[in-house]
Amino acid sequence: MSGLMLEGKNAVIYGGGGAIGGAVARVFAREGARVFLAGRTRAKLVAVARDIADDGGTAEIAEVDVLDQRAVDEHADAVAASAGGIDIALNAVSFMHDQGTMLADLSLEEFMRPIDEFLRAQFITSKAVARHMGPGVIVTLSEPGAKFAAGGILGHGVSAAGKEAFSRLLAAELAPRNIRVVGIRPHAVIDAPAAGSYTGELFEQFAAAAGQSVPEFLEDGGMVQGTLLKRLPTLSEVAETAAFLASDRAGAITGTIVNLSAGALVD
């Protein structure tokens, strides 16, 4: 067995310039994958691709809006034509949405925004890459909001639950073609804000209600205290988990959600 988990694999990462997408891309490339980074911000994609190249890996970039189905289809077709197929795909694109507003003050538009955008993006990207897979692996991302019973996260929680249901159902549909679908459910990733994520903005209302700054809320407040391990997951832990799940070493894992909540949720 090769020492590299993803040697010879072609991996498409949507949101490849973001905090989680970039971290996963670097680990995928380190493990031998040829990485195709797609996203809306060229400068961020270039920065990740440069890191990968500096470490001896291979990465190509493309400016793609994951809500533009034609653009996503054309990009997937081009990747498959160039690389000979697609083995792995991860949608790490995120969208700013409301957290902290209760039902009485929550507009229909704010409620629907994460549901529409996250699920639309997951559908478009999964459909585009699945045409070029067999075997293959689609890795999805959700959040503990899929299982939490808490106020102020109505749209976010329904969206997260929808992404997890989508992953399970898609796994059943694609299994006959030997395509695995596995979800990862990290909690708030502690070092994501420093890597350029808007995680901090999402928790401003919750932190303010607790009389804390966002860093205090994430590092020492309710977020941490609500986990068994009394800490939050790191970008490295999310990326390493994604690489394992995308590899042949996890070949019997599909149709499930891997819990990276540090014990905030116990399945």
Coordinates of C-alpha atoms in Angstrom, one line a residue:
M1 CA 0.0 0.0 0.0
S2 CA 1.3 3.5 -0.9
G3 CA 2.3 5.7 2.0
L4 CA 0.2 8.5 0.4
M5 CA -3.6 8.1 1.0
L6 CA -4.7 9.9 -2.2
E7 CA -1.9 9.1 -4.7
G8 CA -3.2 9.4 -8.2
K9 CA -6.6 10.8 -7.3
N10 CA -8.2 13.8 -8.9
A11 CA -9.9 16.0 -6.3
V12 CA -12.2 19.0 -6.9
I13 CA -12.7 21.4 -4.0
Y14 CA -15.3 24.0 -4.3
G15 CA -14.5 26.9 -2.0
G16 CA -10.9 25.9 -2.3
G17 CA -9.7 29.4 -1.3
G18 CA -11.6 29.4 2.0
A19 CA -10.4 28.4 5.5
I20 CA -11.7 24.8 5.4
G21 CA -11.5 24.3 1.7
G22 CA -7.9 25.6 1.6
A23 CA -6.9 23.4 4.6
V24 CA -8.4 20.3 3.0
A25 CA -6.8 21.1 -0.4
R26 CA -3.3 21.4 1.2
V27 CA -3.8 18.0 2.9
F28 CA -5.2 16.4 -0.2
A29 CA -2.2 17.5 -2.2
R30 CA 0.2 16.4 0.5
E31 CA -1.4 13.0 0.3
G32 CA -0.8 12.8 -3.5
A33 CA -4.0 14.1 -5.0
R34 CA -4.1 16.4 -8.1
V35 CA -6.2 19.2 -6.7
F36 CA -8.6 21.4 -8.7
L37 CA -9.6 24.5 -6.7
A38 CA -12.8 26.3 -7.6
G39 CA -14.2 29.5 -6.0
R40 CA -15.2 33.0 -6.5
T41 CA -12.2 34.9 -5.2
R42 CA -9.1 34.4 -7.5
A43 CA -6.6 35.9 -5.0
K44 CA -7.5 33.3 -2.3
L45 CA -7.4 30.4 -4.8
V46 CA -3.9 31.6 -6.0
A47 CA -2.7 31.7 -2.4
V48 CA -3.7 28.1 -1.7
A49 CA -2.4 26.9 -5.0
R50 CA 1.0 28.6 -4.3
D51 CA 1.2 26.9 -0.9
I52 CA 0.6 23.6 -2.5
A53 CA 3.1 24.2 -5.3
D54 CA 5.7 25.3 -2.7
D55 CA 5.3 21.9 -1.0
G56 CA 5.7 20.0 -4.3
G57 CA 2.0 19.4 -5.0
T58 CA -0.2 20.0 -8.0
A59 CA -3.1 22.4 -8.0
E60 CA -5.1 24.2 -10.7
I61 CA -7.6 27.0 -10.1
A62 CA -10.8 28.2 -11.7
E63 CA -13.1 31.1 -10.8
V64 CA -16.5 29.4 -10.4
D65 CA -19.8 30.4 -8.7
V66 CA -21.3 27.2 -7.3
L67 CA -24.8 28.7 -7.7
D68 CA -24.3 28.9 -11.4
Q69 CA -25.2 25.4 -12.6
R70 CA -23.9 25.9 -16.2
A71 CA -20.5 27.2 -14.9
V72 CA -20.2 24.3 -12.5
D73 CA -21.1 21.7 -15.1
E74 CA -18.6 23.2 -17.6
H75 CA -15.8 23.3 -15.0
A76 CA -16.4 19.7 -14.0
D77 CA -16.5 18.6 -17.7
A78 CA -13.2 20.4 -18.2
V79 CA -11.5 18.8 -15.2
A80 CA -12.6 15.4 -16.2
A81 CA -11.4 15.9 -19.8
S82 CA -8.1 17.1 -18.5
A83 CA -7.5 14.7 -15.7
G84 CA -9.3 11.6 -17.1
G85 CA -12.1 11.7 -14.5
I86 CA -13.0 13.0 -11.0
D87 CA -12.3 10.8 -8.0
I88 CA -13.1 13.1 -5.1
A89 CA -15.2 16.2 -4.6
L90 CA -15.7 18.4 -1.6
N91 CA -18.1 21.4 -1.4
A92 CA -16.6 23.7 1.3
V93 CA -18.4 26.8 0.1
S94 CA -20.3 28.7 2.8
F95 CA -22.7 31.6 2.7
M96 CA -23.2 34.3 5.3
H97 CA -26.5 33.8 7.1
D98 CA -28.3 34.8 10.3
Q99 CA -27.6 33.3 13.6
G100 CA -29.0 34.6 16.8
T101 CA -32.4 36.0 15.7
M102 CA -35.5 34.4 17.2
L103 CA -38.6 33.5 15.2
A104 CA -40.5 36.7 16.1
D105 CA -37.9 38.9 14.5
L106 CA -36.7 36.5 11.8
S107 CA -37.8 37.4 8.2
L108 CA -38.8 34.7 5.8
E109 CA -35.9 35.8 3.6
E110 CA -33.3 35.3 6.4
F111 CA -34.9 31.9 7.3
M112 CA -34.7 30.7 3.7
R113 CA -31.3 32.0 2.7
P114 CA -29.1 29.2 4.2
I115 CA -31.6 26.6 3.2
D116 CA -31.8 27.7 -0.4
E117 CA -28.1 28.6 -0.9
F118 CA -26.4 25.7 0.9
L119 CA -28.7 23.0 -0.5
R120 CA -28.7 24.5 -4.0
A121 CA -24.9 24.5 -4.0
Q122 CA -24.7 20.9 -2.8
F123 CA -27.1 19.7 -5.4
I124 CA -25.4 21.6 -8.3
T125 CA -21.9 20.5 -7.4
S126 CA -22.8 16.9 -6.6
K127 CA -24.7 16.5 -9.8
A128 CA -21.8 17.9 -11.8
V129 CA -19.1 15.7 -10.4
A130 CA -21.1 12.5 -10.1
R131 CA -21.3 12.3 -13.9
H132 CA -17.6 11.8 -14.0
M133 CA -17.2 9.4 -11.1
G134 CA -17.4 5.7 -10.6
P135 CA -15.8 4.9 -8.3
G136 CA -15.6 8.1 -6.4
V137 CA -16.2 9.9 -3.1
I138 CA -18.3 13.0 -2.4
V139 CA -17.5 14.6 0.9
T140 CA -20.0 17.0 2.4
L141 CA -19.9 19.4 5.3
S142 CA -22.6 20.2 7.8
E143 CA -22.8 21.7 11.3
P144 CA -24.0 20.6 14.8
G145 CA -27.1 22.8 14.2
A146 CA -28.4 19.8 12.3
K147 CA -29.0 18.1 15.7
F148 CA -29.0 21.0 18.3
A149 CA -32.3 22.0 19.9
A150 CA -31.5 25.7 20.5
G151 CA -33.0 29.0 19.8
G152 CA -31.8 31.5 17.2
I153 CA -30.5 29.1 14.6
L154 CA -33.7 28.2 12.8
G155 CA -32.6 28.6 9.2
H156 CA -29.1 27.5 9.9
G157 CA -30.2 24.3 11.7
V158 CA -32.8 23.3 9.1
S159 CA -30.1 23.9 6.4
A160 CA -27.6 21.7 8.2
A161 CA -30.2 19.0 8.7
G162 CA -31.0 19.2 5.0
K163 CA -27.4 18.8 4.0
E164 CA -27.1 15.7 6.2
A165 CA -30.3 14.2 4.7
F166 CA -29.1 15.0 1.2
S167 CA -25.8 13.1 1.9
R168 CA -27.5 10.0 3.2
L169 CA -30.0 9.8 0.4
L170 CA -27.4 10.5 -2.3
A171 CA -25.2 7.8 -0.8
A172 CA -28.0 5.3 -1.4
E173 CA -28.6 6.5 -4.9
L174 CA -25.0 6.5 -6.0
A175 CA -23.9 3.3 -4.2
P176 CA -24.6 1.0 -7.3
R177 CA -22.0 3.1 -9.2
N178 CA -19.5 2.6 -6.3
I179 CA -19.6 6.3 -5.4
R180 CA -19.4 6.9 -1.7
V181 CA -21.0 10.0 0.0
V182 CA -19.8 10.9 3.5
G183 CA -20.6 13.9 5.6
I184 CA -18.4 15.7 8.1
R185 CA -20.0 17.6 11.0
P186 CA -17.5 19.9 12.6
H187 CA -18.3 22.3 15.4
A188 CA -17.2 25.9 15.1
V189 CA -13.6 25.5 14.0
I190 CA -11.4 27.3 16.5
D191 CA -8.7 28.6 14.1
A192 CA -11.0 29.3 11.1
P193 CA -11.5 33.0 11.8
A194 CA -7.8 33.6 11.8
A195 CA -7.6 31.8 8.4
G196 CA -10.2 34.2 6.9
S197 CA -13.5 32.5 7.7
Y198 CA -16.5 34.6 8.7
T199 CA -17.2 32.3 11.6
G200 CA -16.6 35.2 14.0
E201 CA -19.3 37.3 12.4
L202 CA -21.8 34.5 12.8
F203 CA -21.4 34.3 16.5
E204 CA -21.4 38.0 17.3
Q205 CA -25.0 38.0 18.6
F206 CA -24.4 35.0 20.8
A207 CA -21.1 36.4 22.2
A208 CA -22.7 39.8 22.9
A209 CA -25.6 38.1 24.8
A210 CA -23.0 36.3 26.9
G211 CA -21.2 39.6 27.6
Q212 CA -18.1 38.3 25.8
S213 CA -16.0 39.0 22.7
V214 CA -16.2 36.5 19.9
P215 CA -12.7 35.0 20.7
E216 CA -13.7 34.7 24.4
F217 CA -17.0 33.0 23.4
L218 CA -15.2 30.5 21.1
E219 CA -12.2 29.8 23.3
D220 CA -13.5 30.0 26.9
G221 CA -17.2 30.5 26.8
G222 CA -20.3 28.5 26.0
M223 CA -19.0 27.0 22.8
V224 CA -16.1 25.2 24.6
Q225 CA -18.0 24.4 27.8
G226 CA -20.7 22.7 25.8
T227 CA -18.2 20.0 24.5
L228 CA -17.0 16.9 26.2
L229 CA -13.4 17.6 25.3
K230 CA -13.7 21.3 26.4
R231 CA -12.2 22.5 23.2
L232 CA -13.2 23.0 19.6
P233 CA -12.0 21.2 16.5
T234 CA -9.1 22.6 14.4
L235 CA -8.8 23.1 10.7
S236 CA -6.1 20.4 10.7
E237 CA -8.4 17.9 12.3
V238 CA -11.2 18.6 9.7
A239 CA -8.7 18.4 6.8
E240 CA -7.1 15.2 8.0
T241 CA -10.5 13.6 8.6
A242 CA -11.6 14.6 5.1
A243 CA -8.4 13.0 3.5
F244 CA -9.0 9.8 5.4
L245 CA -12.7 9.6 4.4
A246 CA -11.8 10.3 0.7
S247 CA -9.2 7.6 0.7
D248 CA -9.5 3.9 -0.1
R249 CA -8.7 3.2 3.6
A250 CA -12.3 4.4 4.3
G251 CA -13.7 2.3 1.5
A252 CA -16.5 0.8 3.6
I253 CA -17.7 4.1 4.9
T254 CA -20.7 5.8 3.1
G255 CA -24.1 7.2 3.9
T256 CA -23.1 8.5 7.3
I257 CA -22.1 11.7 9.1
V258 CA -18.7 11.8 10.9
N259 CA -19.1 13.8 14.1
L260 CA -16.2 16.3 14.7
S261 CA -18.0 18.3 17.3
A262 CA -15.5 17.5 20.1
G263 CA -18.4 15.9 22.0
A264 CA -20.9 18.8 21.7
L265 CA -23.1 16.2 20.2
V266 CA -23.0 12.5 21.2
D267 CA -24.5 10.2 18.6

